[in-house]
XYZ file of C-alpha atoms in Angstrom:
745
model
C 132.580 76.766 -14.334
C 131.017 75.382 -11.227
C 133.713 76.897 -8.998
C 132.930 80.540 -10.026
C 130.411 81.190 -7.263
C 132.965 79.935 -4.816
C 135.548 82.435 -6.133
C 133.067 85.360 -5.819
C 132.280 84.780 -2.194
C 135.090 87.031 -0.815
C 133.737 89.991 -2.818
C 130.252 89.395 -1.472
C 131.682 89.220 2.018
C 133.516 92.540 1.541
C 130.364 94.228 0.270
C 128.470 92.832 3.217
C 131.025 94.246 5.692
C 131.011 97.652 3.974
C 127.221 97.687 4.022
C 127.230 96.947 7.747
C 129.782 99.683 8.404
C 127.753 102.278 6.531
C 124.603 101.063 8.221
C 126.314 101.386 11.601
C 127.543 104.878 10.831
C 124.091 105.880 9.635
C 122.452 104.441 12.737
C 125.053 106.155 14.953
C 124.386 109.555 13.428
C 120.650 108.896 13.499
C 120.909 108.031 17.165
C 123.016 111.146 17.828
C 120.456 113.223 15.932
C 117.571 111.759 17.916
C 119.452 112.202 21.170
C 120.343 115.752 20.148
C 116.709 116.521 19.382
C 115.697 114.987 22.690
C 118.321 116.932 24.618
C 117.356 120.115 22.794
C 113.690 119.536 23.645
C 114.591 118.850 27.272
C 116.605 122.057 27.553
C 114.017 124.059 25.616
C 111.280 122.950 27.998
C 113.137 124.743 30.812
C 113.735 127.931 28.800
C 112.435 131.094 30.513
C 109.696 133.240 29.036
C 110.935 136.528 27.539
C 108.597 139.517 27.479
C 108.683 142.590 25.265
C 109.613 144.658 28.302
C 112.674 142.481 28.872
C 113.703 142.790 25.240
C 113.182 146.531 25.137
C 114.715 147.535 28.454
C 118.431 147.646 29.215
C 120.100 144.510 30.578
C 121.434 146.270 33.649
C 121.215 145.074 37.220
C 119.242 146.436 40.155
C 120.801 147.051 43.552
C 118.849 146.458 46.765
C 119.690 147.171 50.388
C 119.687 144.327 52.912
C 116.169 145.298 54.016
C 114.854 144.841 50.462
C 114.625 148.480 49.379
C 115.685 149.273 45.827
C 118.786 151.459 45.765
C 119.189 152.039 42.016
C 119.383 150.368 38.632
C 122.791 150.520 36.998
C 122.795 152.575 33.837
C 119.075 153.311 33.890
C 119.566 157.065 34.133
C 121.905 157.218 31.118
C 119.811 155.663 28.360
C 118.419 157.666 25.434
C 116.174 155.284 23.516
C 116.123 155.654 19.708
C 113.320 154.258 17.547
C 114.011 152.217 14.441
C 113.146 155.057 12.067
C 115.559 157.331 13.996
C 118.490 154.985 13.440
C 120.451 155.948 10.294
C 120.635 153.241 7.631
C 124.421 153.392 7.774
C 124.372 152.443 11.483
C 121.995 149.559 10.769
C 124.282 148.377 7.975
C 127.354 148.626 10.194
C 125.805 146.613 13.028
C 124.416 143.900 10.750
C 127.646 143.652 8.726
C 129.860 143.017 11.744
C 127.455 141.076 13.966
C 125.195 139.001 11.704
C 125.365 139.596 7.937
C 122.547 137.077 7.232
C 120.272 138.703 9.826
C 117.477 139.646 7.411
C 117.434 136.147 5.870
C 117.146 134.144 9.102
C 113.524 132.926 9.289
C 113.943 131.425 12.755
C 116.316 133.948 14.324
C 119.319 131.644 14.133
C 122.164 131.397 11.633
C 122.834 127.709 10.778
C 126.046 128.580 8.923
C 127.515 130.349 11.953
C 126.314 127.601 14.283
C 128.094 124.928 12.219
C 131.218 127.071 12.143
C 130.960 127.560 15.884
C 130.586 123.812 16.466
C 133.684 123.087 14.382
C 135.613 125.759 16.258
C 134.415 124.453 19.606
C 135.334 120.856 18.764
C 138.806 121.879 17.673
C 139.368 124.133 20.663
C 137.355 122.135 23.194
C 135.475 125.310 24.043
C 131.713 125.583 24.032
C 131.838 129.350 24.457
C 132.941 130.169 20.909
C 130.470 132.480 19.176
C 127.741 131.429 16.762
C 124.951 133.679 17.944
C 122.761 135.727 15.666
C 121.658 139.242 16.596
C 118.386 137.723 17.786
C 120.225 135.290 20.052
C 122.460 138.068 21.373
C 119.372 140.108 22.212
C 117.940 137.143 24.104
C 121.207 136.602 25.959
C 121.232 140.259 27.042
C 117.584 140.048 28.079
C 117.322 136.713 29.880
C 120.717 135.186 30.600
C 124.102 135.911 32.089
C 126.930 136.885 29.755
C 129.630 135.341 31.946
C 131.867 132.718 30.323
C 130.860 130.112 32.907
C 127.237 130.461 31.795
C 127.940 129.753 28.109
C 126.851 126.128 28.260
C 125.159 123.849 25.725
C 121.984 124.213 27.757
C 122.059 127.998 27.412
C 122.847 127.789 23.696
C 119.880 125.481 23.165
C 117.573 127.729 25.154
C 118.775 130.814 23.269
C 118.006 129.102 19.957
C 114.565 127.968 21.130
C 113.609 131.425 22.390
C 115.019 132.955 19.179
C 112.522 130.936 17.140
C 109.623 132.300 19.196
C 110.941 135.879 19.194
C 111.364 135.773 15.399
C 107.713 134.753 15.039
C 106.399 137.465 17.364
C 108.587 140.436 16.381
C 109.759 141.905 13.089
C 113.409 142.177 12.108
C 113.088 145.933 12.515
C 111.894 145.586 16.118
C 114.623 143.084 16.989
C 117.368 145.320 15.567
C 115.923 148.344 17.383
C 115.899 146.494 20.701
C 119.456 145.268 20.170
C 120.908 148.674 19.259
C 119.315 150.206 22.354
C 120.309 147.405 24.704
C 124.045 146.873 24.211
C 126.451 148.063 26.909
C 128.864 150.793 25.788
C 131.125 151.438 28.836
C 130.845 154.016 31.612
C 127.495 152.786 32.873
C 125.715 153.690 29.626
C 123.511 151.573 27.364
C 122.563 151.802 23.724
C 124.464 153.083 20.704
C 122.316 156.212 20.606
C 123.313 157.084 24.161
C 126.935 156.274 23.335
C 126.903 158.742 20.432
C 126.110 161.545 22.879
C 128.678 160.358 25.417
C 131.619 159.819 23.061
C 130.931 162.492 20.443
C 128.201 164.798 21.742
C 126.126 164.001 18.651
C 122.932 162.320 17.547
C 123.325 159.133 15.520
C 122.558 160.929 12.253
C 125.414 163.378 12.885
C 128.156 160.739 13.094
C 130.600 160.291 10.237
C 131.356 156.843 8.819
C 134.435 156.230 11.003
C 132.549 157.132 14.184
C 129.593 154.993 13.128
C 131.849 151.994 12.552
C 133.590 152.420 15.914
C 130.334 152.507 17.891
C 128.871 149.600 15.902
C 131.881 147.448 16.748
C 132.212 148.264 20.453
C 129.416 146.019 21.877
C 131.563 142.953 21.175
C 133.944 144.018 23.993
C 133.375 147.645 25.042
C 136.149 147.820 27.631
C 138.678 146.153 25.336
C 137.843 148.512 22.455
C 137.614 151.701 24.548
C 138.883 154.562 22.323
C 139.950 156.646 25.328
C 142.081 153.973 26.981
C 143.050 151.576 24.166
C 142.878 153.551 20.892
C 144.935 150.971 18.964
C 142.450 148.222 19.788
C 139.552 150.548 19.008
C 141.063 151.310 15.592
C 141.494 147.604 14.882
C 137.826 146.949 15.645
C 136.629 149.963 13.647
C 138.652 148.801 10.649
C 137.080 145.335 10.870
C 133.626 146.925 10.720
C 134.592 149.046 7.715
C 135.991 145.982 5.942
C 132.778 144.054 6.627
C 130.671 146.932 5.279
C 132.814 147.119 2.146
C 132.615 143.356 1.620
C 128.825 143.465 2.006
C 128.655 146.386 -0.444
C 127.204 148.795 2.096
C 129.888 151.416 1.402
C 132.024 152.260 -1.617
C 135.780 151.844 -1.904
C 136.190 155.633 -1.775
C 134.149 155.887 1.428
C 136.141 153.058 2.938
C 139.460 154.679 2.072
C 138.472 158.009 3.638
C 137.063 156.493 6.825
C 139.930 154.108 7.514
C 142.489 156.933 7.479
C 140.612 159.028 10.056
C 142.281 159.255 13.465
C 140.392 157.002 15.867
C 140.156 159.748 18.496
C 138.863 162.446 16.155
C 135.793 164.096 17.645
C 135.912 162.349 21.028
C 134.683 164.346 24.025
C 136.936 164.192 27.078
C 134.830 166.006 29.661
C 131.536 164.480 30.731
C 128.808 165.246 33.173
C 127.718 161.686 33.863
C 126.430 162.153 37.375
C 122.674 162.418 37.588
C 120.539 159.952 39.456
C 123.683 158.060 40.407
C 124.435 160.306 43.342
C 127.903 161.419 44.301
C 127.331 160.247 47.809
C 126.984 156.586 46.782
C 129.382 156.574 43.849
C 132.445 155.072 45.625
C 130.287 152.330 47.109
C 128.657 151.502 43.783
C 132.063 151.342 42.119
C 133.151 148.677 44.615
C 129.888 146.764 44.113
C 130.477 146.684 40.352
C 134.048 145.459 40.816
C 133.043 142.816 43.368
C 130.228 141.477 41.171
C 132.687 141.123 38.304
C 135.131 139.297 40.580
C 132.340 136.832 41.326
C 132.000 136.054 37.605
C 129.010 138.197 36.604
C 128.534 141.228 34.391
C 126.490 143.793 36.345
C 125.702 145.740 33.179
C 124.377 142.909 31.039
C 123.297 140.039 33.270
C 119.975 141.365 34.625
C 121.000 140.675 38.201
C 119.304 141.481 41.477
C 122.168 142.448 43.769
C 121.784 142.848 47.518
C 124.408 145.244 48.834
C 125.510 145.847 52.418
C 125.287 149.635 52.426
C 123.634 151.448 55.313
C 122.304 154.446 53.420
C 121.908 156.641 56.489
C 125.480 155.916 57.574
C 126.740 156.564 54.038
C 124.946 159.912 53.993
C 126.359 160.909 57.381
C 129.931 159.976 56.486
C 129.771 162.002 53.275
C 128.202 164.934 55.109
C 130.821 164.974 57.870
C 133.664 165.083 55.366
C 132.142 167.750 53.116
C 130.148 170.028 55.401
C 132.869 171.601 57.552
C 131.821 169.765 60.702
C 135.208 168.061 60.702
C 138.082 170.524 60.111
C 140.604 170.025 57.316
C 143.618 172.158 56.426
C 142.128 173.212 53.077
C 139.822 171.992 50.334
C 142.625 170.069 48.628
C 143.295 167.903 51.673
C 141.801 164.480 51.064
C 140.326 161.739 53.192
C 139.318 158.112 52.795
C 137.338 155.998 55.230
C 135.753 152.570 55.528
C 133.150 151.474 58.070
C 132.678 147.732 58.596
C 130.403 145.602 60.739
C 133.013 143.265 62.247
C 130.439 140.597 63.058
C 129.723 139.753 59.415
C 132.214 141.702 57.291
C 129.558 143.946 55.761
C 130.971 147.241 54.505
C 128.218 149.613 55.557
C 129.775 152.876 54.359
C 132.855 154.143 52.563
C 134.228 157.584 51.819
C 136.144 157.897 48.572
C 137.275 161.460 49.163
C 136.189 165.052 49.698
C 134.660 167.287 47.036
C 134.308 164.403 44.603
C 134.178 165.312 40.894
C 130.918 164.981 39.032
C 131.768 161.671 37.361
C 130.388 158.192 37.823
C 132.548 155.406 39.235
C 135.488 157.733 39.854
C 138.539 157.305 42.081
C 137.731 155.591 45.369
C 140.577 156.351 47.767
C 139.106 154.025 50.401
C 140.015 151.004 48.277
C 142.206 152.089 45.383
C 144.798 154.118 47.285
C 147.421 152.270 49.306
C 149.319 154.620 51.623
C 151.737 153.896 54.422
C 149.763 153.122 57.554
C 152.363 154.407 59.989
C 152.080 153.067 63.514
C 148.529 151.821 62.993
C 150.128 148.635 61.642
C 151.845 147.848 64.968
C 148.986 145.840 66.533
C 148.714 143.704 63.376
C 152.361 143.155 62.466
C 154.083 143.304 65.852
C 152.156 142.868 69.053
C 149.320 140.498 68.092
C 151.769 137.951 66.595
C 153.936 138.295 69.712
C 150.989 137.358 71.928
C 149.720 134.658 69.546
C 153.010 132.884 68.892
C 155.200 133.745 71.890
C 152.491 134.213 74.547
C 153.782 137.581 75.679
C 151.910 139.260 78.540
C 151.010 142.936 78.367
C 153.699 143.437 81.008
C 156.406 142.028 78.726
C 159.527 144.163 79.104
C 160.696 145.745 75.855
C 163.704 147.957 75.376
C 163.592 151.488 74.063
C 167.340 151.750 73.532
C 169.552 152.804 70.608
C 168.865 150.583 67.602
C 170.547 150.277 64.212
C 168.984 148.341 61.327
C 171.017 145.193 60.690
C 173.600 145.548 57.937
C 173.334 149.343 57.880
C 174.478 152.348 59.855
C 170.919 153.683 59.969
C 169.751 154.389 63.496
C 166.056 154.275 64.361
C 164.890 157.120 66.574
C 161.527 158.178 67.933
C 159.330 161.263 68.141
C 161.414 162.910 70.865
C 164.838 161.638 69.788
C 165.138 160.001 73.202
C 165.429 156.465 74.541
C 163.775 155.398 77.804
C 165.133 151.927 78.320
C 162.916 149.079 79.571
C 159.144 149.538 79.416
C 156.118 147.265 79.200
C 154.568 146.202 75.911
C 151.364 147.966 76.964
C 153.148 151.269 77.508
C 155.178 150.943 74.303
C 151.969 150.474 72.298
C 150.019 153.220 74.080
C 152.812 155.738 73.513
C 153.599 154.298 70.063
C 157.331 153.848 70.637
C 159.059 152.716 67.462
C 162.184 150.951 68.707
C 160.253 148.456 70.887
C 157.979 147.703 67.907
C 160.902 146.908 65.611
C 162.583 144.810 68.312
C 159.300 142.908 68.745
C 159.062 142.084 65.036
C 162.685 140.995 65.035
C 162.007 138.698 67.980
C 158.935 136.935 66.564
C 160.345 136.701 63.035
C 159.156 138.601 59.993
C 157.899 135.483 58.185
C 155.605 134.518 61.056
C 154.358 138.092 61.312
C 153.673 138.172 57.563
C 151.705 134.930 57.838
C 149.627 136.379 60.676
C 148.966 139.642 58.817
C 147.942 137.786 55.650
C 145.231 135.970 57.585
C 143.597 139.325 58.364
C 143.889 140.651 54.815
C 147.196 142.562 54.977
C 149.570 141.246 52.314
C 153.054 142.686 52.714
C 156.172 140.908 51.520
C 158.680 139.960 54.241
C 161.383 141.131 51.842
C 160.572 144.718 52.830
C 162.463 144.129 56.040
C 161.923 145.165 59.641
C 160.733 148.652 58.690
C 157.246 147.176 58.160
C 157.039 147.017 61.964
C 156.260 150.731 61.967
C 154.441 151.162 58.651
C 153.228 149.251 55.576
C 151.134 150.208 52.557
C 147.442 149.351 52.850
C 143.999 150.776 52.092
C 141.407 151.830 54.638
C 139.327 148.827 53.537
C 142.156 146.433 54.364
C 142.901 148.072 57.710
C 139.231 148.041 58.723
C 139.102 144.348 57.875
C 142.248 143.603 59.870
C 141.048 145.431 62.994
C 137.661 143.710 62.734
C 139.403 140.512 63.843
C 140.308 142.284 67.102
C 136.742 143.553 67.529
C 135.308 140.017 67.238
C 137.954 138.525 69.520
C 139.688 136.610 66.771
C 137.265 135.938 63.891
C 138.051 137.517 60.524
C 135.376 138.318 57.958
C 136.638 139.518 54.612
C 135.027 142.936 53.996
C 132.222 142.495 51.473
C 130.032 144.972 49.605
C 127.672 142.316 48.178
C 125.804 139.730 50.226
C 123.515 138.165 47.613
C 123.105 137.895 43.838
C 120.038 136.580 42.034
C 120.520 135.843 38.338
C 118.003 136.440 35.563
C 117.048 132.756 35.699
C 116.383 132.840 39.439
C 119.593 131.239 40.680
C 120.592 132.639 44.074
C 124.160 133.046 45.288
C 124.690 133.990 48.937
C 128.018 135.431 50.032
C 127.636 135.825 53.784
C 130.103 133.521 55.510
C 130.605 132.504 59.145
C 134.094 133.990 59.161
C 137.407 132.364 59.945
C 139.196 132.201 63.275
C 142.622 133.730 62.736
C 143.851 134.218 66.297
C 143.056 133.123 69.828
C 140.411 135.013 71.754
C 143.064 135.846 74.309
C 145.259 137.519 71.681
C 142.472 139.750 70.375
C 141.260 140.609 73.873
C 144.726 141.596 75.108
C 145.361 143.759 72.030
C 141.979 145.435 72.501
C 142.672 146.055 76.175
C 145.933 147.808 75.312
C 144.362 149.799 72.456
C 141.736 151.163 74.839
C 144.609 152.957 76.531
C 145.673 154.569 73.251
C 142.371 156.460 73.248
C 142.008 157.143 76.978
C 145.525 158.422 77.674
C 147.737 157.696 74.669
C 148.306 159.106 71.205
C 144.621 158.851 70.204
C 143.116 161.009 72.925
C 141.271 163.309 70.507
C 139.324 160.332 69.155
C 137.738 159.605 72.534
C 133.960 159.881 72.555
C 132.839 160.433 76.124
C 132.072 157.194 77.940
C 132.034 155.050 74.793
C 133.902 151.769 75.214
C 136.266 151.754 72.253
C 139.800 150.930 71.181
C 142.021 152.263 68.429
C 145.402 153.278 67.094
C 146.942 156.313 65.433
C 149.442 156.310 62.610
C 151.323 159.184 61.002
C 154.052 159.231 58.366
C 156.844 161.688 57.635
C 158.041 162.971 54.272
C 161.242 161.404 52.968
C 164.434 163.440 52.653
C 164.020 163.632 48.883
C 160.460 164.932 49.253
C 161.581 167.526 51.798
C 164.368 168.594 49.482
C 161.774 169.323 46.798
C 159.415 170.990 49.316
C 161.437 172.430 52.241
C 158.366 174.119 53.743
C 156.840 170.702 54.438
C 159.397 170.002 57.155
C 157.625 169.533 60.458
C 154.335 168.359 58.893
C 152.981 164.842 58.344
C 152.524 163.264 54.940
C 149.820 160.790 56.011
C 147.683 160.611 59.124
C 145.585 157.582 60.134
C 143.211 156.491 62.815
C 141.590 153.067 63.094
C 139.129 152.577 65.930
C 136.438 150.127 66.888
C 133.674 149.075 69.233
C 131.950 145.712 69.400
C 129.535 146.917 66.707
C 131.651 148.849 64.206
C 135.192 149.271 62.913
C 136.224 152.500 61.199
C 139.475 153.177 59.373
C 140.397 156.734 58.322
C 143.264 158.108 56.231
C 143.954 161.801 55.625
C 146.558 163.473 53.441
C 147.093 164.780 49.922
C 146.991 162.968 46.599
C 150.255 164.564 45.477
C 153.024 166.641 47.050
C 151.987 169.683 45.056
C 148.533 169.779 46.668
C 149.779 171.079 50.024
C 150.710 170.065 53.563
C 148.744 169.102 56.662
C 148.770 171.915 59.203
C 146.635 173.270 62.023
C 143.503 171.369 62.947
C 143.955 169.207 59.855
C 146.487 167.230 61.886
C 143.596 165.840 63.935
C 141.118 165.322 61.081
C 141.375 161.521 61.052
C 140.630 161.243 64.775
C 137.868 163.860 64.684
C 136.119 162.227 61.712
C 136.258 158.872 63.478
C 134.896 160.403 66.682
C 131.975 162.141 64.969
C 131.055 159.134 62.844
C 131.339 156.607 65.655
C 129.175 158.843 67.820
C 126.521 158.745 65.083
C 126.788 154.996 64.555
C 126.587 154.126 68.242
C 123.697 156.395 69.232
C 121.209 153.488 69.167
C 123.642 150.684 70.014
C 124.399 149.186 73.404
C 127.685 150.479 74.813
C 129.096 147.034 75.635
C 132.554 146.082 76.783
C 134.339 142.995 75.502
C 133.871 139.932 77.669
C 137.151 138.653 79.019
C 137.829 135.072 77.857
C 138.579 132.430 80.477
C 141.974 132.055 78.818
C 143.026 135.545 79.976
C 144.207 136.290 83.509
C 144.301 139.752 85.085
C 146.964 140.585 87.653
C 148.229 143.717 89.375
C 151.947 144.315 88.909
C 153.984 147.281 90.055
C 153.507 148.586 86.507
C 149.732 148.508 86.981
C 146.979 146.201 85.768
C 148.334 143.661 83.276
C 147.017 140.647 81.352
C 148.485 137.317 80.372
C 147.316 134.059 78.825
C 146.393 131.269 81.210
C 149.320 128.923 81.584
C 151.845 131.609 80.662
C 152.106 133.657 83.854
C 155.017 136.124 83.758
C 157.409 136.852 86.573
C 156.645 140.197 88.173
C 159.392 142.848 87.921
C 161.268 142.955 91.203
C 161.906 146.677 91.284
C 159.541 149.345 90.136
C 162.384 151.619 89.117
C 163.490 149.081 86.544
C 160.473 149.964 84.422
C 160.829 153.335 82.735
C 158.230 155.706 81.460
C 158.572 158.871 79.469
C 159.201 161.669 82.002
C 156.099 163.688 82.719
C 157.988 166.924 82.087
C 158.674 165.729 78.526
C 155.063 164.690 77.986
C 153.802 167.998 79.406
C 156.087 169.882 77.046
C 154.402 168.320 74.059
C 150.937 168.430 75.579
C 151.244 172.193 75.612
C 152.378 172.265 71.988
C 149.816 170.894 69.522
C 152.351 170.538 66.735
C 153.742 167.322 65.381
C 156.888 165.589 66.586
C 158.889 163.135 64.578
C 160.878 159.976 64.300
C 164.193 160.831 62.650
C 164.821 157.328 61.368
C 165.949 156.274 57.926
C 164.223 158.450 55.340
C 164.403 155.640 52.812
C 162.367 153.409 55.080
C 158.950 153.906 56.602
C 159.372 156.818 58.997
C 156.764 157.504 61.609
C 155.338 160.627 63.126
C 153.296 160.473 66.290
C 151.186 163.217 67.808
C 151.454 163.569 71.563
C 148.229 163.522 73.554
C 146.868 166.756 74.907
C 145.329 166.364 78.352
C 143.228 169.440 77.746
C 141.271 167.274 75.368
C 139.965 165.356 78.355
C 137.686 168.271 79.083
C 135.784 167.290 75.958
C 135.044 163.782 77.267
C 131.510 164.539 78.360
C 128.588 162.269 77.871
C 128.213 161.327 74.184
C 124.724 162.761 74.006
C 126.062 166.158 75.074
C 128.786 165.864 72.436
C 126.185 165.272 69.749
C 124.113 168.256 70.783
C 127.133 170.568 70.779
C 129.007 169.045 67.857
C 128.860 172.038 65.547
C 129.969 174.578 68.140
C 132.764 172.402 69.470
C 134.118 171.749 65.990
C 134.175 175.444 65.104
C 135.806 176.491 68.368
C 138.356 173.722 68.134
C 139.210 174.741 64.590
C 139.781 178.382 65.494
C 141.790 177.528 68.599
C 144.040 175.098 66.774
C 144.728 177.542 63.961
C 145.738 180.284 66.397
C 147.884 177.986 68.481
C 149.565 176.528 65.405
C 150.568 179.996 64.214
C 151.995 181.030 67.595
C 154.049 177.823 67.903
C 155.390 177.659 64.339
C 158.996 178.250 65.350
C 158.745 175.774 68.220
C 157.424 173.170 65.751
C 160.531 173.371 63.615
C 162.785 172.995 66.640
C 160.836 170.072 68.074
C 160.619 168.319 64.763
C 164.228 168.787 63.807
């Protein structure tokens, strides 16, 4: 009997170990709880104060100009506030059922059940962004915090919960629900479910049927994703979830549910809207790009309460819109379209854009300056051909190129030029000034398409090398991209990505600056030599009509022909351009202009419309430069000037070329040929492969030199000159119609 205690010792030891384990677990969870409380208190201490004004007003962002002036508040002009007693009970039931069914029973504004479920979901998925927010917390998020995924941190969740406790003490459930229903974003720059009812259905809230009520109640979760216009299947799915939640919560009967769920999701939707009020047409394309850029940076401009500094120059934006829509710059007809981008090359700021002419009365509509990629024609040559040749192969401007018969490798397709002639050897300068196509293609072939693609990518032009050598004379790009690319020439080699936004301040005071020092993408010598040659395009080359008196500027034309298949469908378009470009620059500004039609059925470019791109550039640059110093580019020490028998030429130091021995070896287009086309204002064409990029180039008209008076005189006489020029061109175009067909054929 005395050995019994000895035999019981192992059991005592086991109980002792188990007790220690449970004690350890208890202490661990107690420690975690204490640490959690401490961390919560630490985060809560830094929580921002939320006022009634913040809760009641929309969560939209305010745009400011770089000088601190308020431009507008997104969505502010489209909000019809509805009071709690004006909100139908069915809408209240729908919102609460789908968003927070325990809303009325949450004494502290938080839902512990949902929070626990969210924690479990987050632990399993390793994602702290999974939802667990009550309506009160969602209201706080819309009022004081960013809604971006990157901002959904434990700190923000803790602060939301802490503020929710205070808000629940200070405001009734009715007030909180009213604020929430009026605050949510509902697409198309509109806020609040009451406002959305008018936009989507043209009704007040109390006029909506059950299906429409459920759709609007469910949209705030992801308004773009559940857009009934664009994604009706997704919208139906969300509406059905709301109806199921209402049925489960006994807010509707089975009969009501059955009727509503069978209703077509697009029943009653309005498809024509007049959404343009305070958000002026003139700024709409710019604001659209601001919204897109802010989203690209990870913020929601409609819900994050941001202060956004934009780079717009409002006076320049007004002038650009006015020039395109007032008749000061001639266009063929009202259907002819235009896009333009003006950039400050020294910092990349987009100061003005033109999304089109006669813009429709809708907010955030089509912006042709950014959204439309059209073939650039010959305006791509400095970027794809000649700048890489100087950068990588150190070609001088006197480099001899050959304008001789050329057939694309592996085909029987011959590349021709505007006059169907070949002029043999000529300098790179002359080939660029006169926009000869064969020398450009030979240049790209020499430097290698992969190296050229790498160079172009550095200045924002992304074109696949797989497109072949035809990109030497045309590639698809927007006016924004082309303005950015040419800005690297204007700064003598530094590229700034074009930006609409320079600064964002969040609701919590965090500041994000987006101005950058730029990136050197080419040697100063390369940019200077390209600029020197492009000056000649304006003074005596294909861009003569863009010349603005004594202004020191450089630029390049680009025009594109219709393909054979397009001409087969529209025979009357033969002899007219499909697209016409001009990109020009000074040391202060770069401007890129495209003109043409959205579709073939809209019409063809004729008469003075053939010069619209150059004339718009000229008028706008004259306005921009009126208070700027007219400064030339300073020649880098790495560039050497020398007189050859071809004239003044440039080369990079250390890469001196051999001078041509005989002047007659260097050919130029015969003056009699040039004079022939100077007398005829119509277009002449490259008859190259219609399945490739095919270029049209307008010949310079020396008579235009009479207009190169002082720029101040040009400004004073702008209206008269434009009208006279328009009438003269129309008359001359009519008298030379037959000649145009012969020359173009």
